[in-house]
Coordinates of C-alpha atoms and ligand atoms in Angstrom, one line a residue:
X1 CA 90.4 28.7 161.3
X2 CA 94.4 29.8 161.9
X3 CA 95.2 31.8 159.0
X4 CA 98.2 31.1 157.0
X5 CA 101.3 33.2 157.4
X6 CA 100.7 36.3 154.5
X7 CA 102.3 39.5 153.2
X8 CA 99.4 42.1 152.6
X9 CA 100.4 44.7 150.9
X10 CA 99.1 48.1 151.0
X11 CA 98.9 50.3 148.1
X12 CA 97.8 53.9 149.3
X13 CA 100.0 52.6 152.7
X14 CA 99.7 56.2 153.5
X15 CA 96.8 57.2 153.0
X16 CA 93.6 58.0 154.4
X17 CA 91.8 54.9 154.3
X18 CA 95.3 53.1 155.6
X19 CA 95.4 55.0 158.3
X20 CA 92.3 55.3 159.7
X21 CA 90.7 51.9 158.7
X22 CA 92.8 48.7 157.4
X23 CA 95.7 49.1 160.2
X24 CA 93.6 49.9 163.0
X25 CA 91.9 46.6 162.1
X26 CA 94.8 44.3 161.3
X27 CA 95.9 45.8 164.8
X28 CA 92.9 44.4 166.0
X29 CA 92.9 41.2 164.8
X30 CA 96.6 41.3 165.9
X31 CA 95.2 41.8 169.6
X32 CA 93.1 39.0 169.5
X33 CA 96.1 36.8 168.3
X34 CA 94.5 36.2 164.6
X35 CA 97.6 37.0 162.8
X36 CA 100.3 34.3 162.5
X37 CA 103.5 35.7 163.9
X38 CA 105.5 36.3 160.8
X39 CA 103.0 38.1 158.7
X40 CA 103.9 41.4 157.6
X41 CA 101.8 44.7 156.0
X42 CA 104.1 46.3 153.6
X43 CA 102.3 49.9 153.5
X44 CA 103.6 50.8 149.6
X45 CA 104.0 54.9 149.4
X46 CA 105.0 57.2 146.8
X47 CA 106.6 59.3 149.6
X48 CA 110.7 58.6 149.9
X49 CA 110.4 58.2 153.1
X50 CA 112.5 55.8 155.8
X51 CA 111.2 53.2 157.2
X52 CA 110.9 55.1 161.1
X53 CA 109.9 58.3 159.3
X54 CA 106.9 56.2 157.9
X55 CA 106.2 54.3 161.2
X56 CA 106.1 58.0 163.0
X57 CA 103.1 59.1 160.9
X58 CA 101.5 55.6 161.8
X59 CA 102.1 56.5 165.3
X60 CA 100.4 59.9 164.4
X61 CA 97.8 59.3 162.1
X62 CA 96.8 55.4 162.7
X63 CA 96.8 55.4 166.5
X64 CA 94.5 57.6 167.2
X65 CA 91.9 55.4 165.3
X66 CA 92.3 52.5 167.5
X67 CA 89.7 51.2 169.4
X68 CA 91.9 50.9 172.6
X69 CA 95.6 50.7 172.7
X70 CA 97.4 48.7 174.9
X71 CA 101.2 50.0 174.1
X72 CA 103.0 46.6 174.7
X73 CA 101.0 44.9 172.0
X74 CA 101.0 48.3 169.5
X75 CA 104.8 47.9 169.7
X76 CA 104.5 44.3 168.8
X77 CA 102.2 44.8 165.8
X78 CA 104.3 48.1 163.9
X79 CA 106.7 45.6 164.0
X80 CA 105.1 44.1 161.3
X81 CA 105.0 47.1 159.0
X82 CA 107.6 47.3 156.4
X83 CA 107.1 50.6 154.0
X84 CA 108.4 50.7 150.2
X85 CA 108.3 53.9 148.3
X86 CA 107.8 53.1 144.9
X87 CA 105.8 55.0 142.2
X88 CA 102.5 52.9 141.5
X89 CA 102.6 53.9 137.8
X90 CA 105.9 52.9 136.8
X91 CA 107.1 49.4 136.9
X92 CA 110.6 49.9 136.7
X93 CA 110.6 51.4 140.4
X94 CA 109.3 47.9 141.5
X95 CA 112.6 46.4 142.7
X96 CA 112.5 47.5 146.3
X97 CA 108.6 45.8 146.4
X98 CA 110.4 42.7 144.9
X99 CA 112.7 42.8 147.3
X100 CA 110.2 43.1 150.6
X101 CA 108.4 40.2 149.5
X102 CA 109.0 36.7 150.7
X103 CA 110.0 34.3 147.7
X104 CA 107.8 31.5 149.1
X105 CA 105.0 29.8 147.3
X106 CA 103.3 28.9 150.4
X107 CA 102.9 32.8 151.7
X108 CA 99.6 34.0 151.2
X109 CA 100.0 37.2 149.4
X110 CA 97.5 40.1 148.9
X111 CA 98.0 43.6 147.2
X112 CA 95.2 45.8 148.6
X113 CA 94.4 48.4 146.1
X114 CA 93.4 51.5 148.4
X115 CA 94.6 54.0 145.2
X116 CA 92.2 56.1 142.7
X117 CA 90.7 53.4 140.5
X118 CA 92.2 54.8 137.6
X119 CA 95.6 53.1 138.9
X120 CA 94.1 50.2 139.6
X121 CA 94.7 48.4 136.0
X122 CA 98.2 50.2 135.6
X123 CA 99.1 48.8 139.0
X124 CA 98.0 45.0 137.7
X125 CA 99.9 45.0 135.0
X126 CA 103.1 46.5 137.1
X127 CA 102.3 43.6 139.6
X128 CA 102.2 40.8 136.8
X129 CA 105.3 42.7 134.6
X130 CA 107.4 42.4 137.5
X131 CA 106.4 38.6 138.2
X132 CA 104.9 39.5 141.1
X133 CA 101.1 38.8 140.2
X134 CA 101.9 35.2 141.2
X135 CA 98.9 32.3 141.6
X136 CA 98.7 32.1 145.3
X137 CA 98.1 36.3 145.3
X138 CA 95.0 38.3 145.6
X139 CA 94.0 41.4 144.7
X140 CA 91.4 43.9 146.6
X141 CA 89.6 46.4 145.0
X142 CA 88.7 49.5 147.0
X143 CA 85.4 51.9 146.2
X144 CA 84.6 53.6 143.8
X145 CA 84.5 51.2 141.8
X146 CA 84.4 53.4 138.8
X147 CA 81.9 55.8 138.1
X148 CA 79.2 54.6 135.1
X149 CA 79.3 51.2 133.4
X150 CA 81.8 52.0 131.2
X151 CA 84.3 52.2 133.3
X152 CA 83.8 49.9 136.0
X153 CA 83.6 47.1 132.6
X154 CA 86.9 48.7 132.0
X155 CA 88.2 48.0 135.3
X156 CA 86.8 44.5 135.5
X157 CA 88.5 43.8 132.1
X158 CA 92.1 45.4 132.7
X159 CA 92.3 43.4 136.2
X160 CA 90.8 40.3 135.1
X161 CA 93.9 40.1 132.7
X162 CA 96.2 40.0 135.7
X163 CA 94.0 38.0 138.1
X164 CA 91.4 35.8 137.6
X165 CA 88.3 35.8 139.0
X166 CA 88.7 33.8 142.3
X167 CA 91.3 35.9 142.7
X168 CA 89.6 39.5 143.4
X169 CA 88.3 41.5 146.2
X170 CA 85.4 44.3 145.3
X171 CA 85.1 45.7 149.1
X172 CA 81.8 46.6 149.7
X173 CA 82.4 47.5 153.7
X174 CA 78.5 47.6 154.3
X175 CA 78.8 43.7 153.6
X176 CA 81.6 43.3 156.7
X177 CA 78.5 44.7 158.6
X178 CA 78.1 42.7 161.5
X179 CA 73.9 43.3 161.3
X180 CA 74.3 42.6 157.3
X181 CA 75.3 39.0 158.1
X182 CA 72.9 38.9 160.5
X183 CA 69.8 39.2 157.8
X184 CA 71.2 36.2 156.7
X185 CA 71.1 34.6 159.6
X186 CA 67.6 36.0 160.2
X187 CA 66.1 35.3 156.7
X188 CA 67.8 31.5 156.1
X189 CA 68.8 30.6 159.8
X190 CA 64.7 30.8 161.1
X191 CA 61.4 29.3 159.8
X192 CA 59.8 31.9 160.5
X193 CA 60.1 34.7 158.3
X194 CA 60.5 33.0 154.5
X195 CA 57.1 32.2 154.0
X196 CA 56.1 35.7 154.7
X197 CA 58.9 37.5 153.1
X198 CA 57.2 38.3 149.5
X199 CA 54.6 40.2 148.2
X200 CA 51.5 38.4 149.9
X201 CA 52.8 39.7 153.1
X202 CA 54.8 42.3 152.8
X203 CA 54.1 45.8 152.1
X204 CA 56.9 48.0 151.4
X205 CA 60.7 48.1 152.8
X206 CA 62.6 51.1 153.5
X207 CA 66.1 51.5 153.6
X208 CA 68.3 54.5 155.0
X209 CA 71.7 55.1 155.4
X210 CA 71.5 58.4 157.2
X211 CA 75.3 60.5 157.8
X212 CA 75.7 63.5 160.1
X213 CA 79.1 64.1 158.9
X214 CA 79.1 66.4 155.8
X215 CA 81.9 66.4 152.9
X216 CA 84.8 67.8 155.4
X217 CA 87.8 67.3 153.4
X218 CA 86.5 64.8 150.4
X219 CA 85.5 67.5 148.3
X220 CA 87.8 66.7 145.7
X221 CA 86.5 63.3 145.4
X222 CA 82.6 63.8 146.4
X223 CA 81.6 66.6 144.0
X224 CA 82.5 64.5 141.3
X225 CA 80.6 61.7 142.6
X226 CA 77.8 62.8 144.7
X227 CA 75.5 60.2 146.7
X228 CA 73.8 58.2 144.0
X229 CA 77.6 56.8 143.6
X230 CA 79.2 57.2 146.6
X231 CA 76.1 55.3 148.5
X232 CA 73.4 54.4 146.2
X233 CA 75.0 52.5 143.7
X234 CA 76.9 50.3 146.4
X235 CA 75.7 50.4 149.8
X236 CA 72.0 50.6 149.8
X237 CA 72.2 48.2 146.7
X238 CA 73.7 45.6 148.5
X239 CA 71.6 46.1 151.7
X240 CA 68.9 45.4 149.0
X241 CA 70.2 42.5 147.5
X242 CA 70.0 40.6 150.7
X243 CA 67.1 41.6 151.9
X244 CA 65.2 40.9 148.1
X245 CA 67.6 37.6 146.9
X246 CA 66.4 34.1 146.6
X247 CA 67.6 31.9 149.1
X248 CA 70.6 30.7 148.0
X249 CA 71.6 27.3 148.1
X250 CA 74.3 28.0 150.6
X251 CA 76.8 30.9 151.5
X252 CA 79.3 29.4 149.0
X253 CA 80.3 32.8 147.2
X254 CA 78.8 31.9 144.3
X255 CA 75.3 30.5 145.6
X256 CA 75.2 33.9 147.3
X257 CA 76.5 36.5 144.6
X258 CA 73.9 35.0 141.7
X259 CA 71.5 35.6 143.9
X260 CA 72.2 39.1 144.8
X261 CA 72.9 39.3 140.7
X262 CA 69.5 38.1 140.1
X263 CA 68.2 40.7 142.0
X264 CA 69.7 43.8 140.4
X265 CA 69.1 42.1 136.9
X266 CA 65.5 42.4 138.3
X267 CA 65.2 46.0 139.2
X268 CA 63.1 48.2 137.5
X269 CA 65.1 50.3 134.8
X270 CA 63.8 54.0 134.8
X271 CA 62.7 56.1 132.0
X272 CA 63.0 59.7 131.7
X273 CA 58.9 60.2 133.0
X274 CA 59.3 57.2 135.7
X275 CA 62.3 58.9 136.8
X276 CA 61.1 62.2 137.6
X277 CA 58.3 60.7 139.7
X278 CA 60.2 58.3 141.6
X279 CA 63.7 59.7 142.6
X280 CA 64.7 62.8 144.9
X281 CA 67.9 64.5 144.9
X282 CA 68.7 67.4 147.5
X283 CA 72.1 69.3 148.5
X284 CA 72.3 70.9 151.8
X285 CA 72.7 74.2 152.8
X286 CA 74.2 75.8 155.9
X287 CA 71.7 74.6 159.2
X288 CA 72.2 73.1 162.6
X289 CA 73.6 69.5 163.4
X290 CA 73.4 68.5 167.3
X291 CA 73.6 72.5 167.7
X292 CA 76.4 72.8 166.3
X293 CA 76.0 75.3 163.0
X294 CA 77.6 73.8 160.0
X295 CA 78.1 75.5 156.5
X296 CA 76.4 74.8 152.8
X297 CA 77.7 72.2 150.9
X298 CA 78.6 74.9 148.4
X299 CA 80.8 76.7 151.0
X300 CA 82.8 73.6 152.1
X301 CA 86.6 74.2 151.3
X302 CA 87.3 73.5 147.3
X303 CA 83.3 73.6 146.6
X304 CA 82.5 74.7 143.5
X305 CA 79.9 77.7 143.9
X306 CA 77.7 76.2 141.6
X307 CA 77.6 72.6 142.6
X308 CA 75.0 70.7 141.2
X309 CA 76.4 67.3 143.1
X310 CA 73.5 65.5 145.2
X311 CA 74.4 64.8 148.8
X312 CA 70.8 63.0 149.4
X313 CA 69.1 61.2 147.3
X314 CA 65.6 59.4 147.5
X315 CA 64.2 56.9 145.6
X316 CA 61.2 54.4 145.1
X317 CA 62.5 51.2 143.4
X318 CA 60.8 48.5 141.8
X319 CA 61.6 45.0 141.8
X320 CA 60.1 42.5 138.5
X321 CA 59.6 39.6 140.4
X322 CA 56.9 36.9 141.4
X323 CA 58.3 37.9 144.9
X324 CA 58.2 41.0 144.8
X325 CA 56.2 42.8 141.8
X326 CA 54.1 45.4 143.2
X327 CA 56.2 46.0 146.9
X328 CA 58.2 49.5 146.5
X329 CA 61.4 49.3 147.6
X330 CA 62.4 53.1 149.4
X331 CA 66.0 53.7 149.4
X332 CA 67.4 57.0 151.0
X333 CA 70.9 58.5 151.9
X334 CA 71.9 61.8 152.7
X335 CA 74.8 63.8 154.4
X336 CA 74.0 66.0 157.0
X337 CA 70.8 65.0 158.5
X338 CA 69.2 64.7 161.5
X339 CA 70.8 61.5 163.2
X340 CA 73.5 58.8 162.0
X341 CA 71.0 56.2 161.2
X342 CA 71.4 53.0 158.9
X343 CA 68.5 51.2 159.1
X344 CA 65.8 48.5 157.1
X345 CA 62.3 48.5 157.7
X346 CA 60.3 45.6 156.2
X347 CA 56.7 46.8 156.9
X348 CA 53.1 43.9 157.1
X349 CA 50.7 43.8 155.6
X350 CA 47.5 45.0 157.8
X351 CA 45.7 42.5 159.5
X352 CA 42.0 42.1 156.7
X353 CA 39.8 42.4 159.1
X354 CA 39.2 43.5 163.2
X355 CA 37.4 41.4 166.0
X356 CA 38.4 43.8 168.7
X357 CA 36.2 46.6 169.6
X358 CA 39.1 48.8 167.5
X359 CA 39.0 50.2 164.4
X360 CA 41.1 48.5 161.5
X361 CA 43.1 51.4 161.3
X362 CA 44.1 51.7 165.0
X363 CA 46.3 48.3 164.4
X364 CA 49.7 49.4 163.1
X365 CA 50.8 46.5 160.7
X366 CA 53.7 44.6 162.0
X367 CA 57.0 45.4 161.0
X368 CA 61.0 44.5 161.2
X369 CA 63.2 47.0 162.0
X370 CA 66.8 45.9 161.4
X371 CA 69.4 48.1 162.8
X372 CA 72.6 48.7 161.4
X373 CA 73.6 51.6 163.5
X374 CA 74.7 53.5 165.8
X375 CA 73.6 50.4 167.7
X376 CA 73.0 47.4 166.3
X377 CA 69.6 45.0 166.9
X378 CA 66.3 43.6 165.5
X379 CA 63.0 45.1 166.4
X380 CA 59.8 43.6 165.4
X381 CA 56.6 45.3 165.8
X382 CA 53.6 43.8 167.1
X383 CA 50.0 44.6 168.4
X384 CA 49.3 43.0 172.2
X385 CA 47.0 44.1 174.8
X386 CA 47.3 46.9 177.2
X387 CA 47.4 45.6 180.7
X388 CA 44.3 45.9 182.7
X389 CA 40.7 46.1 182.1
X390 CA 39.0 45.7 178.9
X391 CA 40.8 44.9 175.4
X392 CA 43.1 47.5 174.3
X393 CA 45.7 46.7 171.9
X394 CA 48.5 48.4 171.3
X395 CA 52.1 48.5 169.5
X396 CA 54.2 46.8 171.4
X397 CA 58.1 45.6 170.8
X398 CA 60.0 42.5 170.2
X399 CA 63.7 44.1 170.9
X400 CA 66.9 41.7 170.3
X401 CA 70.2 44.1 171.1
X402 CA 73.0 42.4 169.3
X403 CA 75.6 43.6 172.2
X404 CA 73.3 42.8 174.8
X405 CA 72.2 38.8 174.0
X406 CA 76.0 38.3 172.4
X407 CA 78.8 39.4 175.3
X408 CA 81.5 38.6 172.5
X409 CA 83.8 41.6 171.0
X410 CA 82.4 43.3 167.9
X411 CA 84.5 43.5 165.0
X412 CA 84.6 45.9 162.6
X413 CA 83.9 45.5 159.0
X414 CA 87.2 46.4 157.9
X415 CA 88.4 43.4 160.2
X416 CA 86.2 40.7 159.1
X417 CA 86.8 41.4 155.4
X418 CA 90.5 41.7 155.7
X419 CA 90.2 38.3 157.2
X420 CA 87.8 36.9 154.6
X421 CA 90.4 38.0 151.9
X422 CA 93.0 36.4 153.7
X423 CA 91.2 33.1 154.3
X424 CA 90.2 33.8 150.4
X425 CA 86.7 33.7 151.4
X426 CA 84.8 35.7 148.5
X427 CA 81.6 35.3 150.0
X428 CA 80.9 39.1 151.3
X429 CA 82.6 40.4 148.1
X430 CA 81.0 41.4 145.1
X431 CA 81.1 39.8 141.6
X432 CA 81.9 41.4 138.8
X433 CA 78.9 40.6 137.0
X434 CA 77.6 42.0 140.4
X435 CA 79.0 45.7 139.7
X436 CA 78.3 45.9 136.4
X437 CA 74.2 45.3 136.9
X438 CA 74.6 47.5 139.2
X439 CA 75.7 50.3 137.8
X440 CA 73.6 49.5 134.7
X441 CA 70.4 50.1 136.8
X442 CA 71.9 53.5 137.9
X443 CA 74.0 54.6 134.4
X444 CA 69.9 55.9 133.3
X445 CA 69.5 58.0 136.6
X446 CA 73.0 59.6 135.8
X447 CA 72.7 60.7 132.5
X448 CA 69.1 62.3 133.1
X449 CA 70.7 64.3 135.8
X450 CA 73.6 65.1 133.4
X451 CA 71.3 66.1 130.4
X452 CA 68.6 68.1 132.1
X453 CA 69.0 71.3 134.0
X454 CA 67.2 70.8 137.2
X455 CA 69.4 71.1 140.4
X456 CA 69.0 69.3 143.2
X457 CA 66.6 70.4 145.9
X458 CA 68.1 72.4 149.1
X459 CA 68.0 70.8 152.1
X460 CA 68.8 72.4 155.6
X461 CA 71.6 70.9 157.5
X462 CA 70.3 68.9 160.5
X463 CA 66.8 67.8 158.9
X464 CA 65.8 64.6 157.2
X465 CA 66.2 65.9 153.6
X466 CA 64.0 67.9 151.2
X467 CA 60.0 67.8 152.0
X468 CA 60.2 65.8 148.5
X469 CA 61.3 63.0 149.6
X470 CA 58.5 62.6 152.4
X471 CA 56.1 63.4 149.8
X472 CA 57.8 60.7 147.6
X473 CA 56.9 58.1 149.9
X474 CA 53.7 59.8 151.0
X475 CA 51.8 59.4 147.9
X476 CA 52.0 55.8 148.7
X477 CA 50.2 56.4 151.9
X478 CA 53.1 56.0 154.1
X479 CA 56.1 57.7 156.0
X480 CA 60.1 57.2 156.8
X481 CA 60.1 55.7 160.0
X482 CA 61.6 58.3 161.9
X483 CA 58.5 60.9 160.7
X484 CA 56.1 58.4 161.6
Ligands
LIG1 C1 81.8 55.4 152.3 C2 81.4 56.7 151.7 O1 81.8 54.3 151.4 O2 80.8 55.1 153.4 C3 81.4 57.8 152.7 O3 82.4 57.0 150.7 C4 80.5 57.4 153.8 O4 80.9 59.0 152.1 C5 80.8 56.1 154.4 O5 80.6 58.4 154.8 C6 79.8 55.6 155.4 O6 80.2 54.4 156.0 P1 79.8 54.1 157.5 O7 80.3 52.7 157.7 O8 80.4 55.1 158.4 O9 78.3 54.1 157.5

């Protein structure tokens, strides 16, 4: 579908995110000829800078993120940019925003909030004082998206004065995921798996989102945030809402989001006792990643020396179902570990009972790996016979490689939701009913770590995370893939 002509503008135009993410991927989608030819990105800036002074730090800071360039159509595309300084805060430095924008009702406009989230309510009501929260415009909403309850309510409620409902973006980038959509695909576009995908079946899923990268220069941000927010509450819970939800009547955003909302709604809440047995949190110290030695968390540049902020965390959820009462849900993240790994692992039951001249337990129980990254496929797990004499079974694998069976360009996630938000297409966007259950399962978790005086466990850079999180999961009997 041709998208209609838009101005998008960029608040946090120069910043990090900007720079590295959304322009690489409007450049993209420029590329592939997406973009109508008179739509601009209007990158908004505290810094007074001119219009080439702004497009120089483009070329310096945005280029380098590209996928390829090829020079011809990078000079077409920063002809496109238009940069306004303006100080977010204060309305009455609006004008030259004003001015940049077309006056035309039929212009799709979007104001993407890549700024602190404390700006983002001051910002709405600058955008609607200065008449320029208008009804064809939409807003995005960049993580965090606060940091408790409180505050993400507070958020929800400031914004949702300016713009309604149908009108707002919550990124989640995990859900521009090419493999994310694909579990939709695989889950409502096949027979196959629904009738096994509940408790009868199914014994336990595990999901990892597992970072090499450490903290580098986010310090500021991280240590006040930590992984249970910066991952937990968002990523992994989303990644669990699609592999838990109901099948939704269609992928209208609605049908979709109250299913994910059932989901969290249905997440077991923790008590203090419950809480302690069922969640790991670790911090790493200095170790080895690919060879390459790498400090402690706590002697990163602007640590604080006593840094009790988790950078893995670990956790056995519950979900109060008919589907799924009884199947533990295994969530982990960490920085620093051994491999870049995002992964799901939906694990069979075992088969009841043996014909072959094999013991029970020398059949693995099938299971469905679904790769996020660094590549991106479907694995399923099955027992077949070793070739030859005799009956030998054995594990053996059902391998689908996204790049491999589909020729066509990836997109990154950036680029499909920047689309989606300019098609208005709120299906891969969160609710806000959405965020707030979510952050009401995690608020609990928080305050315990707030109120008690336990640290976090040490981990050693380049490992999978504290020994405490494989014996989390091995008291059930089982192990993290990769240990397996
Ligand atoms: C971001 C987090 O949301 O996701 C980062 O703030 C993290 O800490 C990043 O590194 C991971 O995203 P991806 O797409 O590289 O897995």
């Amino acid at each position: 579908m041709a998208l209609n002509d838009f101005d998008l503008v960029l608040f946090g135009g120069s910043g990090d995110l900007a720079m590295r993410k959304l322009l690489p991927a409007m450049y993209s989608r420029d590329v592939c000829n997406d973009l109508p030819p008179t739509a601009r990105i209007i990158c908004v800036g505290r810094h007074e800078w001119s219009q080439d002074e702004f497009l120089h730090s483009v070329e310096k800071n945005s280029k380098p993120h590209l996928k390829a360039v090829d020079q011809a159509a990078w000079a077409k595309f920063i002809q496109r940019i238009v940069y306004v300084s303006l100080n977010a805060t204060d309305a009455s430095t609006y004008a030259p925003l004003v001015e940049a924008l077309r006056d035309d009702a039929s212009l799709t406009r979007v104001y993407y909030l890549a700024t602190p989230p404390h700006l983002f309510a001051k910002i709405c009501d600058n955008l609607a004082a200065t008449g320029l929260a208008t009804a064809n415009s939409r807003v995005v909403l960049e993580k965090p998206l606060g940091r408790d309850l409180a505050s993400a309510k507070q958020i929800n409620a400031e914004v949702g004065k300016v713009f309604s409902e149908s009108q707002i973006f919550r990124i989640d980038h995990y859900l521009g995921k090419e493999t994310v959509q694909n579990l939709l695909a695989l889950r409502f576009g096949n027979i196959l798996f629904e009738p096994l995908w509940r408790r009868e079946w199914i014994s336990d899923v595990q999901i990892t989102i597992a970072e090499k990268i450490g903290v580098g220069n986010r310090m500021g941000y991280y240590d006040t945030s930590g992984a249970l927010r910066d991952m937990l509450q968002n990523h992994l819970l989303q990644l669990l809402c699609i592999v838990a939800m109901e099948p939704p009547t269609s992928i209208a955003p609605d049908a979709v989001r109250d299913a994910k909302l059932q989901v969290l709604r249905s997440l077991k809440r923790f008590t203090p006792t419950t809480l302690a047995q069922n969640i790991v949190r670790g911090q790493y110290r200095a170790g080895h990643v690919d060879g390459a030695a790498v400090p402690s968390y706590r002697d990163e540049p602007d640590a604080p020396a006593q840094s009790r902020t988790e950078t893995f965390v670990a956790i056995k959820a519950e979900i109060d179902t008919w589907r799924w009462a009884g199947v533990p849900f295994y969530l982990r993240t960490g920085k620093r570990m051994h491999d870049r790994l995002a992964e799901i692992v939906v694990r069979f039951k075992p088969i009841p009972h043996s014909i072959f001249n094999q013991p029970n337990n020398s059949f693995q129980p099938n299971s469905l790996v679904i790769r996020l990254q660094p590549d991106e496929g479907l694995r399923m797990n099955l027992m077949a016979k070793t070739p030859g004499d005799g009956m030998r079974l054995k594990q053996a694998e059902l391998e689908l490689d996204f790049k491999e069976q589909f020729k066509a360009p990836r997109m990154e996630a950036y680029e499909r939701l920047l689309l989606d938000v300019l098609r208005g297409q709120l299906t891969l966007f969160m609710r806000g009913d959405e965020l707030e259950a979510a952050w009401d399962w995690v608020e609990p978790i928080l305050n315990h770590w707030e109120h008690e005086d336990s640290m976090p466990i040490p981990y050693t850079s380049g490992t999978w995370g504290p020994a405490a999180s494989s014996a989390l999961i091995g008291r059930d009997g089982l192990q993290w893939r990769e240990e397996a």
